[in-house]
XYZ file of C-alpha atoms in Angstrom:
143
model
C -65.867 34.157 6.213
C -62.800 36.157 8.097
C -63.846 37.948 11.620
C -63.513 41.801 11.461
C -60.881 43.032 13.531
C -62.217 44.554 16.711
C -62.260 43.635 20.341
C -65.415 44.368 22.292
C -65.209 43.005 25.537
C -62.460 42.558 28.091
C -63.691 39.790 31.070
C -61.577 40.096 34.367
C -62.250 36.979 36.724
C -62.008 38.101 40.068
C -61.999 36.789 43.547
C -64.781 39.077 44.850
C -66.954 41.046 42.522
C -68.160 43.688 44.724
C -64.755 44.433 46.295
C -63.237 44.792 42.284
C -66.199 46.481 41.921
C -65.515 49.298 44.263
C -61.863 49.414 43.205
C -62.887 50.582 39.588
C -66.034 52.330 40.360
C -65.366 54.348 43.817
C -61.427 53.755 43.653
C -60.673 54.858 39.821
C -64.051 56.872 39.604
C -65.657 54.609 36.359
C -69.228 54.363 36.109
C -70.683 50.667 36.095
C -73.344 50.131 33.767
C -77.010 49.775 34.730
C -76.875 46.511 33.019
C -74.452 45.427 35.783
C -76.029 43.318 38.349
C -75.727 40.051 40.887
C -72.414 38.604 40.124
C -71.294 40.630 36.879
C -70.357 44.317 36.534
C -69.757 45.936 33.373
C -67.786 49.587 32.579
C -68.120 50.784 29.314
C -64.490 51.918 28.303
C -64.598 53.951 24.966
C -65.875 51.415 22.311
C -64.925 48.290 24.637
C -66.337 47.005 27.502
C -64.779 45.900 30.845
C -66.540 43.316 32.823
C -65.727 41.894 36.379
C -66.969 38.269 36.927
C -66.145 35.645 39.697
C -62.802 33.843 38.585
C -64.229 30.167 39.378
C -67.305 31.039 37.109
C -65.456 32.389 34.211
C -62.828 29.694 34.113
C -65.811 27.218 34.329
C -67.451 29.125 31.217
C -64.314 28.941 29.078
C -63.900 24.884 30.462
C -60.485 25.587 31.879
C -58.950 25.257 35.733
C -59.436 28.481 37.817
C -56.223 27.589 39.895
C -53.179 29.179 38.471
C -51.106 32.501 39.249
C -48.037 34.294 38.066
C -48.083 36.394 34.789
C -50.988 35.140 32.660
C -49.293 36.591 29.374
C -51.859 39.720 29.204
C -51.723 42.943 30.389
C -54.409 45.917 29.763
C -53.477 49.412 28.877
C -54.872 52.823 29.507
C -53.434 55.573 27.464
C -53.384 59.096 28.580
C -53.004 62.343 26.981
C -49.839 63.618 28.818
C -46.740 62.192 30.171
C -47.768 64.040 33.858
C -51.010 61.918 33.731
C -49.208 58.256 33.929
C -47.669 59.104 37.532
C -51.146 60.746 38.500
C -53.113 57.887 37.682
C -50.852 55.378 39.160
C -50.970 57.334 42.725
C -54.756 56.851 42.357
C -54.641 53.133 41.634
C -52.241 52.688 44.651
C -54.360 54.778 46.919
C -57.304 52.603 46.283
C -55.382 49.331 47.107
C -53.664 48.831 43.618
C -50.063 47.817 43.647
C -47.602 49.589 41.750
C -45.269 47.001 39.758
C -43.325 49.333 37.600
C -43.377 53.093 38.711
C -43.776 55.958 35.916
C -40.618 56.399 33.757
C -39.436 57.093 30.426
C -39.518 53.872 28.286
C -37.273 52.370 25.178
C -40.041 52.984 22.431
C -40.151 56.599 23.420
C -42.956 57.240 25.485
C -43.507 57.288 29.548
C -45.603 54.473 31.046
C -45.635 52.369 34.493
C -47.682 49.428 35.608
C -49.943 48.830 38.613
C -51.928 45.461 39.531
C -55.229 45.649 40.637
C -56.824 43.746 43.419
C -56.684 40.522 41.751
C -53.367 41.080 40.070
C -54.499 42.148 36.675
C -51.633 44.151 34.907
C -52.381 47.853 33.890
C -50.192 49.568 31.910
C -50.454 53.655 32.136
C -49.046 55.091 29.106
C -48.640 58.213 27.350
C -47.332 57.614 23.786
C -46.401 60.455 21.557
C -46.868 57.909 18.651
C -50.187 56.701 19.233
C -52.929 59.636 19.425
C -56.128 59.446 21.142
C -59.345 60.754 19.634
C -61.659 63.284 21.516
C -63.339 60.175 23.041
C -60.245 58.891 24.164
C -59.883 56.071 21.571
C -56.671 54.695 20.345
C -55.965 56.032 16.701
C -53.051 54.035 14.827
C -51.545 55.640 11.913
């Protein structure tokens, strides 16, 4: 049996769950699910769920070492509807403690994007892509 292509959940290992929750919930304005509690927080992001969980506990669950740093080989993306929204979202992230890694700029593939790092260094690309439509719910729709 082949798995159906889908991404349901992304779990971020964080140093301080409450501090990370405030960054996303209060800072970025995302609403935490009522299913959140204790040392786990859930955010509904369109068809997927973002989970915040203690880094050491997440590493233990995956049977890997929690220590490590630098580029993990993974970035998360937040696509927006207009070019102007890229800089606006980056500004919001910076105002609540995120670090701008790459300012908003036109990019080689014809869009406009920039990157911020959250409080734990997870990289988020904020992108406007004229070749990648968003439906009414903000979900990406491939051609």
